Short mmCIF file of C-alpha atoms in Angstrom, two decimals:
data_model
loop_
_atom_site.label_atom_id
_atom_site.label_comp_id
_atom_site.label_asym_id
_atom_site.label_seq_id
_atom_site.Cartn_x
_atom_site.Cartn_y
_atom_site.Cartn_z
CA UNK A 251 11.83 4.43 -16.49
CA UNK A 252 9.85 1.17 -17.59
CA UNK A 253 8.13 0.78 -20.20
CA UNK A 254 4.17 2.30 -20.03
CA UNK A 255 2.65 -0.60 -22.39
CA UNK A 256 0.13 -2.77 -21.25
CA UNK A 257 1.47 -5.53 -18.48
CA UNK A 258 2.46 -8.92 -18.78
CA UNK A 259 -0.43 -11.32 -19.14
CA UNK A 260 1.11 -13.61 -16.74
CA UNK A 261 -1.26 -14.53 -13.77
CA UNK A 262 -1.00 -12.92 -10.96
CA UNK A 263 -2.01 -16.51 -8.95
CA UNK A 264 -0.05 -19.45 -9.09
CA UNK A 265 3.00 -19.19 -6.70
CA UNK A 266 2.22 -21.74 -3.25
CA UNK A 267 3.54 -20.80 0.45
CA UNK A 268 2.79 -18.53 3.25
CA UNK A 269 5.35 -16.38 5.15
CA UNK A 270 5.11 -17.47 8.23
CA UNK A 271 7.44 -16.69 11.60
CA UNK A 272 7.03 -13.61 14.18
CA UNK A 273 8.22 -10.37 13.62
CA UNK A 274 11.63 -9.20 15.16
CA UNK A 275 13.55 -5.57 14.86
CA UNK A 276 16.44 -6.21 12.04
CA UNK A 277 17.05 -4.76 9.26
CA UNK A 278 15.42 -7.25 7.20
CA UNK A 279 12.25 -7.62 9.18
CA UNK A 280 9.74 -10.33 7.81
CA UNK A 281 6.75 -10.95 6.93
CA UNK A 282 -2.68 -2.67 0.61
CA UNK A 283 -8.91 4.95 -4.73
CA UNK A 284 -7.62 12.37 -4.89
CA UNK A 285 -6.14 9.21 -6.50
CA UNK A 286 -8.73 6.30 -6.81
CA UNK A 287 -8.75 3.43 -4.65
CA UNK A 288 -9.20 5.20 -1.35
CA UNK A 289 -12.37 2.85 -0.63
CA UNK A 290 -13.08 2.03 2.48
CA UNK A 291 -14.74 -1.80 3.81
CA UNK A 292 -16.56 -2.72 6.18
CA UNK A 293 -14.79 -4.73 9.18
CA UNK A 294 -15.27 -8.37 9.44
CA UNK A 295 -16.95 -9.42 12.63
CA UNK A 296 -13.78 -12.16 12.98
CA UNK A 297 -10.44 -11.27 12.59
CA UNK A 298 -7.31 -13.94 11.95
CA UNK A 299 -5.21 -14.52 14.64
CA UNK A 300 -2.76 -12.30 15.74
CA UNK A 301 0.89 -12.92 14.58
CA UNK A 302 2.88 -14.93 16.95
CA UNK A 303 4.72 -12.42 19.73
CA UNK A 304 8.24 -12.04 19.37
CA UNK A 305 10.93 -11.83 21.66
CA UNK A 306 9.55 -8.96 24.70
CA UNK A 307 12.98 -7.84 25.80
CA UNK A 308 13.89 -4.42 26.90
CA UNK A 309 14.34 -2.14 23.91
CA UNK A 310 15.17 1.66 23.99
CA UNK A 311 12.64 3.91 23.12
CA UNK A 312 12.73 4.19 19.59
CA UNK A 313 10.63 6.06 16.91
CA UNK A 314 8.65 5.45 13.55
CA UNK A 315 7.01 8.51 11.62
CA UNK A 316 4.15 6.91 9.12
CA UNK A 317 2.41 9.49 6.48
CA UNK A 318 -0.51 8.71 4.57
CA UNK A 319 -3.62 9.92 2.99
CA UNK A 320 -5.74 7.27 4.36
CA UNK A 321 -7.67 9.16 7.43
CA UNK A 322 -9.30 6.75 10.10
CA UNK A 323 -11.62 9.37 10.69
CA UNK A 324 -12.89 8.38 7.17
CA UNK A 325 -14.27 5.06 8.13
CA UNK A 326 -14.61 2.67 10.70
CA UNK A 327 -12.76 0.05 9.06
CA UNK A 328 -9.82 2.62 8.46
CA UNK A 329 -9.77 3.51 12.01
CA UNK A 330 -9.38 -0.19 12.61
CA UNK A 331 -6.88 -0.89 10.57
CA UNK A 332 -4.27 1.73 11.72
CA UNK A 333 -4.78 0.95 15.06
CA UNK A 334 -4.28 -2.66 14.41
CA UNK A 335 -1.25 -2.60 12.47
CA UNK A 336 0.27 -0.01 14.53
CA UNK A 337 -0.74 -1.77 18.36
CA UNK A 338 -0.11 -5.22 16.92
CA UNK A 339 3.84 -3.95 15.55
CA UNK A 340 4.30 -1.74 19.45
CA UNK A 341 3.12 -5.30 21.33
CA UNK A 342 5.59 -7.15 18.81
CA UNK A 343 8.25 -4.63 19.66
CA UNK A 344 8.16 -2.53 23.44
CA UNK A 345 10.09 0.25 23.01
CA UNK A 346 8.68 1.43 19.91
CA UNK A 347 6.15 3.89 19.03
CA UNK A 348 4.36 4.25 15.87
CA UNK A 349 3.27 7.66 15.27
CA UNK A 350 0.68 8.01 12.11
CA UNK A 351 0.40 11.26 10.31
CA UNK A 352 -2.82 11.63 8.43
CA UNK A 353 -3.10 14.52 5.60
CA UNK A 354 -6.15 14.47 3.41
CA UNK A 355 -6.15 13.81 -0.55
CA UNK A 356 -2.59 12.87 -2.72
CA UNK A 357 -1.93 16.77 -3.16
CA UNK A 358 -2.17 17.35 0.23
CA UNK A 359 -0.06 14.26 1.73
CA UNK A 360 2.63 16.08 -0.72
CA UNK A 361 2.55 19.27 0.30
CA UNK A 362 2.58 17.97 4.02
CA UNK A 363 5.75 15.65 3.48
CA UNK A 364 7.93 18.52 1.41
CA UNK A 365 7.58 20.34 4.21
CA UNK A 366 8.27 18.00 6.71
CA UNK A 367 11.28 17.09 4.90
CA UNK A 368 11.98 20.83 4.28
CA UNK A 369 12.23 21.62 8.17
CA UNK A 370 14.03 18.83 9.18
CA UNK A 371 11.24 16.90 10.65
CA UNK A 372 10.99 12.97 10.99
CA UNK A 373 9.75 11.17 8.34
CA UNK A 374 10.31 7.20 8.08
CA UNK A 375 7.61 5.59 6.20
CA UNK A 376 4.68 6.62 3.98
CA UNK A 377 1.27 4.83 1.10
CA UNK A 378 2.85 6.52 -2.21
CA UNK A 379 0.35 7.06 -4.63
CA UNK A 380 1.65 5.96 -8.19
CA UNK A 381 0.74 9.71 -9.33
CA UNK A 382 3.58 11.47 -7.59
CA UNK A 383 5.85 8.21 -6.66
CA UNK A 384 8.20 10.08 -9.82
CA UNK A 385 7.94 13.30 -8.36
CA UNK A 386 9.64 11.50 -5.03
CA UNK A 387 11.94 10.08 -7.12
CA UNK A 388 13.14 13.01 -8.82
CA UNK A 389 13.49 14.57 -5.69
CA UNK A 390 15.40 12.19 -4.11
CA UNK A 391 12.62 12.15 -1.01
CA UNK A 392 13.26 7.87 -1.34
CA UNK A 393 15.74 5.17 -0.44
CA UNK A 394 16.14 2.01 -2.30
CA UNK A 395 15.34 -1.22 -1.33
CA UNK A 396 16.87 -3.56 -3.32
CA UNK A 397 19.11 -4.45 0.02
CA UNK A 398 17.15 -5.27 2.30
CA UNK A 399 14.82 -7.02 -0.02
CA UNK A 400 18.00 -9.02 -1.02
CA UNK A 401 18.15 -9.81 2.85
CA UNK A 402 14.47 -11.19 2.91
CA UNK A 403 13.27 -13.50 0.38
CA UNK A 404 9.65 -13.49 1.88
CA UNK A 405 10.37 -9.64 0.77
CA UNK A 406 11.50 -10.14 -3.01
CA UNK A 407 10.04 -8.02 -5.78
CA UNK A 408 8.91 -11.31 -7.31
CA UNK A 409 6.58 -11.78 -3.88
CA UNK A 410 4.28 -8.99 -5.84
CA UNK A 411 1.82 -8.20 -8.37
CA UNK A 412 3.53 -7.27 -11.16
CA UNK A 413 1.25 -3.99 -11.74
CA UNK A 414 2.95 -2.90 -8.43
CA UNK A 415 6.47 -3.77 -9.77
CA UNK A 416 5.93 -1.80 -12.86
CA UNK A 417 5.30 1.72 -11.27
CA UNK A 418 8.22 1.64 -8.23
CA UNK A 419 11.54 1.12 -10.41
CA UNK A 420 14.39 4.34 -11.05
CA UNK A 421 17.71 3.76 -12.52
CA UNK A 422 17.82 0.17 -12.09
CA UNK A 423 16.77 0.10 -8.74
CA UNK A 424 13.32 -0.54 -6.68
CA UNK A 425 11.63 2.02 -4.70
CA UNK A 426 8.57 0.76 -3.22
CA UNK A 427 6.43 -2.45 -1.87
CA UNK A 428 3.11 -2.83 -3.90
CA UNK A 429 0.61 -2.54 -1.17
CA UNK A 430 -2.97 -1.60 -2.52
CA UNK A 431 -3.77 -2.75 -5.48
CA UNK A 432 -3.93 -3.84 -8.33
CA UNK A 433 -6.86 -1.17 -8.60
CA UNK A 434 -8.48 -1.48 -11.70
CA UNK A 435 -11.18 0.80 -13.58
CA UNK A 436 -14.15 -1.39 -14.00
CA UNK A 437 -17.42 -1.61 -15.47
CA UNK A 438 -20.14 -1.96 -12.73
CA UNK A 439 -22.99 -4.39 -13.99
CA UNK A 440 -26.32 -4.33 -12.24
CA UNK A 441 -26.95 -8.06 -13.06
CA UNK A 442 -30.69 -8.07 -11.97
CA UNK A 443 -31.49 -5.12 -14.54
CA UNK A 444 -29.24 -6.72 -17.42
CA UNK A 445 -31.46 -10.05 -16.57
CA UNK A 446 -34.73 -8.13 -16.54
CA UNK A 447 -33.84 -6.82 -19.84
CA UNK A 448 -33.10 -9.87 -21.50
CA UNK A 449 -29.55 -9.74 -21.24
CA UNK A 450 -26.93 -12.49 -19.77
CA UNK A 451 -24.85 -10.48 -17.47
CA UNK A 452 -22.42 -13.63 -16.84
CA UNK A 453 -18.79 -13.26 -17.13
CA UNK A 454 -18.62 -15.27 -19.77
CA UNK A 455 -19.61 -12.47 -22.07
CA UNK A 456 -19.20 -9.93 -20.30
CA UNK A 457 -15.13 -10.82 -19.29
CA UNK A 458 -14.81 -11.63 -23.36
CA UNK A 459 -17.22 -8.67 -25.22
CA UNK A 460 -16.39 -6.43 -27.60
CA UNK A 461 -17.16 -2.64 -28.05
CA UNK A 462 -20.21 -3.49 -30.13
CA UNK A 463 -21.66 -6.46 -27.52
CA UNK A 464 -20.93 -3.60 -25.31
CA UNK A 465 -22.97 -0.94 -27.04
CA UNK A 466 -25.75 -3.70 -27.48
CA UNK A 467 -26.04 -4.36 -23.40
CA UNK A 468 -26.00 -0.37 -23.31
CA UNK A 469 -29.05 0.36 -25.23
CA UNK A 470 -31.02 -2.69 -24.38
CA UNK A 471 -31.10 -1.55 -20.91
CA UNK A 472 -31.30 2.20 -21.56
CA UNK A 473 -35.09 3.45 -20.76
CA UNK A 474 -36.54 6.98 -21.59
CA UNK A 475 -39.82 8.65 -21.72
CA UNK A 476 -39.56 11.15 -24.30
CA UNK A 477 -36.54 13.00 -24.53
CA UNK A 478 -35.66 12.37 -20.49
CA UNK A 479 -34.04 9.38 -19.22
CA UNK A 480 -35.57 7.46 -16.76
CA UNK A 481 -32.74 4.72 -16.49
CA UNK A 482 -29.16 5.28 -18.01
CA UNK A 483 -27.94 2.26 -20.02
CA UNK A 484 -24.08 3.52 -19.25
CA UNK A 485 -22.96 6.46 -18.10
CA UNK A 486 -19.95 7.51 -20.23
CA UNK A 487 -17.89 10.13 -17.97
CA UNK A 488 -16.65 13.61 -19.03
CA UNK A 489 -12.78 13.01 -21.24
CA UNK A 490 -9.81 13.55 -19.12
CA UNK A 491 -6.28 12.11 -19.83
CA UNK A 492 -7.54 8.87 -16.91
CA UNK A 493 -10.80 8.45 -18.21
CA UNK A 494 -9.48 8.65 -22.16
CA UNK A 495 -6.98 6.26 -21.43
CA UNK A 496 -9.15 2.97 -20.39
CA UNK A 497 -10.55 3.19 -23.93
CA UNK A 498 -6.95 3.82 -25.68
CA UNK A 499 -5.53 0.54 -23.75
CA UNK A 500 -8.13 -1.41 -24.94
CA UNK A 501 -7.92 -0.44 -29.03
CA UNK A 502 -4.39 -1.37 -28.77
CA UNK A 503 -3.09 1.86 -28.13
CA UNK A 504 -0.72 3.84 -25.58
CA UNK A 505 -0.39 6.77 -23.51
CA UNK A 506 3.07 7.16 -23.65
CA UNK A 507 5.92 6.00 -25.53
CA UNK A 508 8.05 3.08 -24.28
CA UNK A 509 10.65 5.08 -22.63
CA UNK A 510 8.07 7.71 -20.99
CA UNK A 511 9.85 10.13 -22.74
CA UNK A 512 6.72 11.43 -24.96
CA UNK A 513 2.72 11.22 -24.86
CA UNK A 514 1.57 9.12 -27.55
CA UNK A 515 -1.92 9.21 -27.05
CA UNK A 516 -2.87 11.19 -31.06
CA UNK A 517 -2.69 6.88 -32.90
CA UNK A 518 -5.24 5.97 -34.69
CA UNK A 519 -5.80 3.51 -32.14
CA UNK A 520 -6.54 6.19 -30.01
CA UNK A 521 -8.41 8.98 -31.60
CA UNK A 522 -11.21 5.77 -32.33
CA UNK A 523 -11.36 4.79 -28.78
CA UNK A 524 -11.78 8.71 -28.05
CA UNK A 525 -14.34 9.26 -30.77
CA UNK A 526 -16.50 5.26 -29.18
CA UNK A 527 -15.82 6.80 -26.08
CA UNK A 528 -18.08 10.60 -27.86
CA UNK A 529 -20.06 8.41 -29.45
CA UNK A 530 -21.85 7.24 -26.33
CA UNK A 531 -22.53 10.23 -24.99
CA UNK A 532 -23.65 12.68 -28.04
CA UNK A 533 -24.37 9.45 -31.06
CA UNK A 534 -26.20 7.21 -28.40
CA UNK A 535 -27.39 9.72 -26.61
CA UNK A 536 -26.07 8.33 -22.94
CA UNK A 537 -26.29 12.21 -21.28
CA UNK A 538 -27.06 13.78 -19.73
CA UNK A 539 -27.28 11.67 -16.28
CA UNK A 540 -31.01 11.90 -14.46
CA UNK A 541 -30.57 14.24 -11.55
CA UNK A 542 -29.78 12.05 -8.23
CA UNK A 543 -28.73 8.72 -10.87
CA UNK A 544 -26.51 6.60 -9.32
CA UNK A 545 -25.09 3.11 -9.75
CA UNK A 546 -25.91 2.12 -6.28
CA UNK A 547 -29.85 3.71 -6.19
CA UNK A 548 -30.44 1.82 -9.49
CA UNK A 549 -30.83 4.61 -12.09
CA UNK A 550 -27.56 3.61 -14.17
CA UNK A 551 -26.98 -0.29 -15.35
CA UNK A 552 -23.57 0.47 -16.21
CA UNK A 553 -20.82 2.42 -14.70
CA UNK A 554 -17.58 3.42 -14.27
CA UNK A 555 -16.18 1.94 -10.96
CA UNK A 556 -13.18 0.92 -9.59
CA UNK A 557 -12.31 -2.62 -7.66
CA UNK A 558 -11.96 -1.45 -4.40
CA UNK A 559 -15.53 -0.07 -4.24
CA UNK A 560 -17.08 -3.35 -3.29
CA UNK A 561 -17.98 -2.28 0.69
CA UNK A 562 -19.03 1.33 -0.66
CA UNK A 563 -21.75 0.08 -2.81
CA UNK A 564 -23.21 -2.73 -0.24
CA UNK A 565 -22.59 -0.06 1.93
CA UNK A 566 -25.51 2.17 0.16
CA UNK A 567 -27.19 -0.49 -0.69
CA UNK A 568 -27.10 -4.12 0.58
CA UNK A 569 -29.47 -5.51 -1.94
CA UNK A 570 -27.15 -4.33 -4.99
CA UNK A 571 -26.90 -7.55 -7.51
CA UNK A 572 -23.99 -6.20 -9.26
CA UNK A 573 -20.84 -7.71 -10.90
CA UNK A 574 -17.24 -5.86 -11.90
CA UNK A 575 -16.05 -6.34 -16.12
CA UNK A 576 -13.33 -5.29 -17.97
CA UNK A 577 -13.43 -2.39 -20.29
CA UNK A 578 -14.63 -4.30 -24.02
CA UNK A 579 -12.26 -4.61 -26.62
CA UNK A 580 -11.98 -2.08 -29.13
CA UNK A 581 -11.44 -3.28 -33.24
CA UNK A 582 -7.57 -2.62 -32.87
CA UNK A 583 -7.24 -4.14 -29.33
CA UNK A 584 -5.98 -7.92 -28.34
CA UNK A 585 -8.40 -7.93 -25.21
CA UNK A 586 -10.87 -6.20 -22.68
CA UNK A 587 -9.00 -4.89 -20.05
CA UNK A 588 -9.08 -1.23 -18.65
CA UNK A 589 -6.30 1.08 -16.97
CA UNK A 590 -4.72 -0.05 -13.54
CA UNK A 591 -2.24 1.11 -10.53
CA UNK A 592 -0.42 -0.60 -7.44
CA UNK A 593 0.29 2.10 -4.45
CA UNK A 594 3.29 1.80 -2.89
CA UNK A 595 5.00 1.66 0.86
CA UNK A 596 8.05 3.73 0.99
CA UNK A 597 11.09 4.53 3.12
CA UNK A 598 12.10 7.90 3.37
CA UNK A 599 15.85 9.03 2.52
CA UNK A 600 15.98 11.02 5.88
CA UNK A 601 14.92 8.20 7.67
CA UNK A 602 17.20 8.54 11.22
CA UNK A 603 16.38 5.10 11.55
CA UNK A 604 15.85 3.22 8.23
CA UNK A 605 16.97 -0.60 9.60
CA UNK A 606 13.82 0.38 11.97
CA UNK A 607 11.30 1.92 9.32
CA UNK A 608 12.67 -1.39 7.11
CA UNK A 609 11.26 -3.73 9.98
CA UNK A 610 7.78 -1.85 9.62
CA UNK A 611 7.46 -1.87 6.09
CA UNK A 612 8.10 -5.12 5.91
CA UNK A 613 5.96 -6.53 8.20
CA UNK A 614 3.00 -4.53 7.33
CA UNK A 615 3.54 -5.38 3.65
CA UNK A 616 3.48 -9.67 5.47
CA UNK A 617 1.60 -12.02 4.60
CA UNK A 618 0.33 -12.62 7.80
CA UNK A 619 -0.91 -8.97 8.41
CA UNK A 620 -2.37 -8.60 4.85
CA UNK A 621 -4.19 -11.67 5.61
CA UNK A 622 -5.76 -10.29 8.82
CA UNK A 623 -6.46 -6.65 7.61
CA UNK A 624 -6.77 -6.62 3.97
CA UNK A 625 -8.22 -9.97 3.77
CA UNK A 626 -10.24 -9.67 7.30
CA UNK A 627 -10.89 -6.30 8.04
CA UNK A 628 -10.66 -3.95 4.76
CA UNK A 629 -11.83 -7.20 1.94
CA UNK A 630 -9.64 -5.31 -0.20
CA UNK A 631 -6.76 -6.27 -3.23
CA UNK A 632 -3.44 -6.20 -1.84
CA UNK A 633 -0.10 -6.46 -3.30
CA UNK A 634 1.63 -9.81 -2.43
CA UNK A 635 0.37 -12.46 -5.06
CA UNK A 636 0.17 -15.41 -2.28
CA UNK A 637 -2.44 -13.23 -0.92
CA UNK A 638 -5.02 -14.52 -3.52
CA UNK A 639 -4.57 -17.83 -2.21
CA UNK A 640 -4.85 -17.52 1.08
CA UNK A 641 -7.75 -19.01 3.20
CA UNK A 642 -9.47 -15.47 4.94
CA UNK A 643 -9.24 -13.78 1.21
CA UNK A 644 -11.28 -17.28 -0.11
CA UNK A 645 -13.43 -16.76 2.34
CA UNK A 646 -14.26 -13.15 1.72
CA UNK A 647 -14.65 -14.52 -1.68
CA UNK A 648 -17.00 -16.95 -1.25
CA UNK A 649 -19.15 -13.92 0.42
CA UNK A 650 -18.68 -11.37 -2.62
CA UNK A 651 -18.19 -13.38 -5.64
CA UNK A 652 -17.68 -10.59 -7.11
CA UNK A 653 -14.14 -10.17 -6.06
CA UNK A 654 -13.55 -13.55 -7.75
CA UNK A 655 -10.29 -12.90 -10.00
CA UNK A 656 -10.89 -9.16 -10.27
CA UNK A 657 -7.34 -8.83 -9.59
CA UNK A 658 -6.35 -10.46 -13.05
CA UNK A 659 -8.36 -7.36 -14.62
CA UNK A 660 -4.82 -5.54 -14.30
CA UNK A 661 -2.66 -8.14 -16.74
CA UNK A 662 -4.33 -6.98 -19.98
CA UNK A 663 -4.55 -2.97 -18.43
CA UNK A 664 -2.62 -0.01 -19.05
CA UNK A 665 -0.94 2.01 -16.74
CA UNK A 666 -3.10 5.04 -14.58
CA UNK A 667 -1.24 8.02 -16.17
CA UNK A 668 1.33 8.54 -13.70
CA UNK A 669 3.80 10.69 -15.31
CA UNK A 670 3.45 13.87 -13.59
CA UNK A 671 0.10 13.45 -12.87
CA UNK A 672 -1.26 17.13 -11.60
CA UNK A 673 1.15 18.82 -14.05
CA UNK A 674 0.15 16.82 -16.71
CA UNK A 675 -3.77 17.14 -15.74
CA UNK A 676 -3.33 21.00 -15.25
CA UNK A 677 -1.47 21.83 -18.69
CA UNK A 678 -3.90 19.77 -20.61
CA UNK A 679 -7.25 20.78 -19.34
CA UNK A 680 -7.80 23.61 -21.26
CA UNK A 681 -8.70 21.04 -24.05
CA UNK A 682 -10.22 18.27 -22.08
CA UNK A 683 -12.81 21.11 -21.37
CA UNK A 684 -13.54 22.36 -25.03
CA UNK A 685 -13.94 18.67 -25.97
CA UNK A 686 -16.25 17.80 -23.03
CA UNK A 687 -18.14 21.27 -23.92
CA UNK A 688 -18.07 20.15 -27.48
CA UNK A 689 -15.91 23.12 -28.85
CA UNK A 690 -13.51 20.15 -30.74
CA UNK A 691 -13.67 16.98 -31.79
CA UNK A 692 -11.74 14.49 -30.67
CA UNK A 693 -9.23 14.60 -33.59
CA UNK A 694 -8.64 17.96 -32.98
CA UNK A 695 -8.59 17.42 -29.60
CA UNK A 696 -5.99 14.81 -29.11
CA UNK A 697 -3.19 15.96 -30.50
CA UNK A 698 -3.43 19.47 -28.69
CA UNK A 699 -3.46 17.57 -25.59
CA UNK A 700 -0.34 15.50 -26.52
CA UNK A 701 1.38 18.27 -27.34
CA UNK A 702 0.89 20.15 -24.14
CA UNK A 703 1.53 17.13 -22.13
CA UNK A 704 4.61 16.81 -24.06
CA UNK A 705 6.06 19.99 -23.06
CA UNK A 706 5.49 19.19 -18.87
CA UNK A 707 7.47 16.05 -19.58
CA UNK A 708 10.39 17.72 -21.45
CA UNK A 709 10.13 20.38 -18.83
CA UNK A 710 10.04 18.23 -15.70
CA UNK A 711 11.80 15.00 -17.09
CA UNK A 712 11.50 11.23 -16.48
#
């Protein structure tokens, strides 16, 4: 596997052109959140035009099987989106259907496709979430890509964000588009309560500060009335191998080696971005949370969000002045940044029909559909880096600002920890526990951790 070090810094803007041309059936057809990034928009009152209709001539009844985790019984804007993609594809192509199986939460959409698989059901297509995409690998459940994207340059792995790229390579070969994402943990500002408290919320501090300008913004606008909190400066989160590791990437450290084959996450660099992370909840004295606090009522300044959460928060609350940041830089780090993931698109191995589940993939993954839904329906990252420069996303930017660039959060991330995900959360919770109930410190905590985590990934391999 690739290595788990923090991305290239390259820009993920910068490359010109739109794919353009309908969509036909071939094998090369043309053309993104329980795992985070499952946030759903709110629709767009205008929609982009509908791809240009292809060729209507009598096909035989043909069929694709979709799975996913994304339920359009979730959200309105969900609901729209699957039946877009799916009614726009049948009216591009009579003669084929599009079934949609929805399974709720990561765990479950596994469960649901092993047994699929398991009793010989049909399976074409399916979102992979980067925390199991190696547990499909090692099973064989996928089929390489590399030749049909060979057959369709408006399909090349270079066409995406690199984040994506990183988490949907095996043995040399590619396994997956990069469809949602990059997600990013952020740092929700409220930028009228930073104001009110004397502090300048724009990004040009707040996209270049430091643990200790950090700490600063955190205190200034804590507020407490004796030994309760009335209104939480930051509110830290409870350590888990995800939520230790957006503090380890930005100290300069890692969560794995650099060929997966070991946790890594007991540095120096690490145990201090464990012990900052401590220090703000038991040293500064950010805990516990008010009953009923929330980002989005007002009653915490900072928080731990994630870039897709845009329509959720104006959602609750329209008013919200609020602005997205990078994690700060820690002492032994190079820059702020914070931990990231791409989901994928996948095509099955049993796939009767994979020329046919190619065609799909492909054009949902288009520019010209990401445009209309992502862009125009779900105002959400996706995967293809033209998609930044396209006219509906600019325009959804001009509305949210703060969507401006937040997809360039990923180049100085680290990778979500993907490696076995639920094992690796399962084994090492046992400590994760004692150190949240205060039973160890972090230095003794740590390296217990790594050491469990070490023994899923000698057991179950990379």
């Amino acid at each position: 596997m690739r290595s788990t070090g923090r991305f290239s810094r390259r820009s993920l803007l910068g490359w010109g052109g739109v794919v353009g041309g309908g969509v036909l059936l071939a094998a090369c057809g043309a053309q993104t959140g329980a795992m985070e990034g499952e946030g759903e928009m709110e629709a767009k009152e205008e929609e982009a035009p509908k791809a240009e209709q292809a060729d209507t001539k009598e096909m035989e009844p043909r069929l694709i099987v979709h799975t996913d985790w994304w339920r359009p019984g979730g959200a309105p804007t969900i609901q729209e989106y699957f039946d877009g993609i799916k009614g726009d594809f049948m009216e591009l192509n009579p003669g084929i259907t599009v079934e949609s199986v929805h399974v709720r939460g990561t765990i479950g959409l596994q469960d649901h496709v092993t047994t699929m698989i398991a009793a010989g059901e049909q399976v074409d297509s399916s979102q992979v979430s980067v925390a199991f995409i190696l547990n499909w690998l090692l099973k064989d459940f996928l089929a390489p890509l590399d030749p049909y994207q060979a057959a369709d340059p408006s399909m090349a792995p270079d066409k995406f964000v690199d984040s994506g790229r990183f988490f949907n390579q095996h043995g040399g070969q590619t396994y997956g588009i990069p469809y949602d994402g990059p997600s990013t943990t952020v740092v929700g500002l409220n930028t009228r309560l930073l104001t009110d408290a004397g502090l300048d919320p724009d990004r040009e501090v707040t996209w270049n500060w430091d643990w200790d300008t950090f700490l600063e913004y955190a205190q200034q606008a804590h507020e407490v009335s004796g030994d309760n909190i009335v209104r939480m400066g930051y509110r830290p989160g409870s350590f888990s191998i995800y939520h230790l590791g957006r503090w380890v990437y930005v100290n300069g450290g890692r969560l794995y080696s650099e060929d997966n084959s070991e946790a890594v996450f007991d540095s120096p660099q690490a145990i201090a971005g464990g012990e900052f992370m401590q220090d703000l909840k038991l040293k500064h004295k950010f805990d516990p949370v008010p009953e009923g606090a929330t980002f989005q009522n007002e009653q915490i300044v900072m928080d731990i969000q994630g870039s897709w959460r845009v329509g959720y928060l104006l959602g609750e609350n329209p008013d919200l002045e609020f602005d997205f940041t990078p994690y700060p830089q820690g002492p032994d780090g190079s820059a702020p940044g914070s931990l990231t993931w791409t989901n994928q698109w996948c095509l099955f191995g049993v796939s009767p029909d994979p020329d046919l589940a190619w065609s799909w993939i492909a054009w949902v993954n288009s520019e010209a559909t990401l445009e209309k839904y992502f862009a125009g329906i779900l105002s959400r990252n996706a995967g293809r880096k033209e998609f930044y420069q396209s006219e509906p996303w600019q325009k959804i930017v001009a509305e949210r600002p703060v969507l401006k660039d937040i997809e360039t959060i990923a180049d100085t991330s680290g990778p979500y920890p993907w490696i076995h995900t639920s094992a690796g959360n399962e084994a090492t919770k046992p400590v994760w526990d004692a150190l949240n109930n205060q039973e160890l410190t972090v230095q003794e905590a740590l390296p217990q951790a790594v050491k469990l985590l070490n023994g899923v990934l000698e057991e179950l391999g990379t």
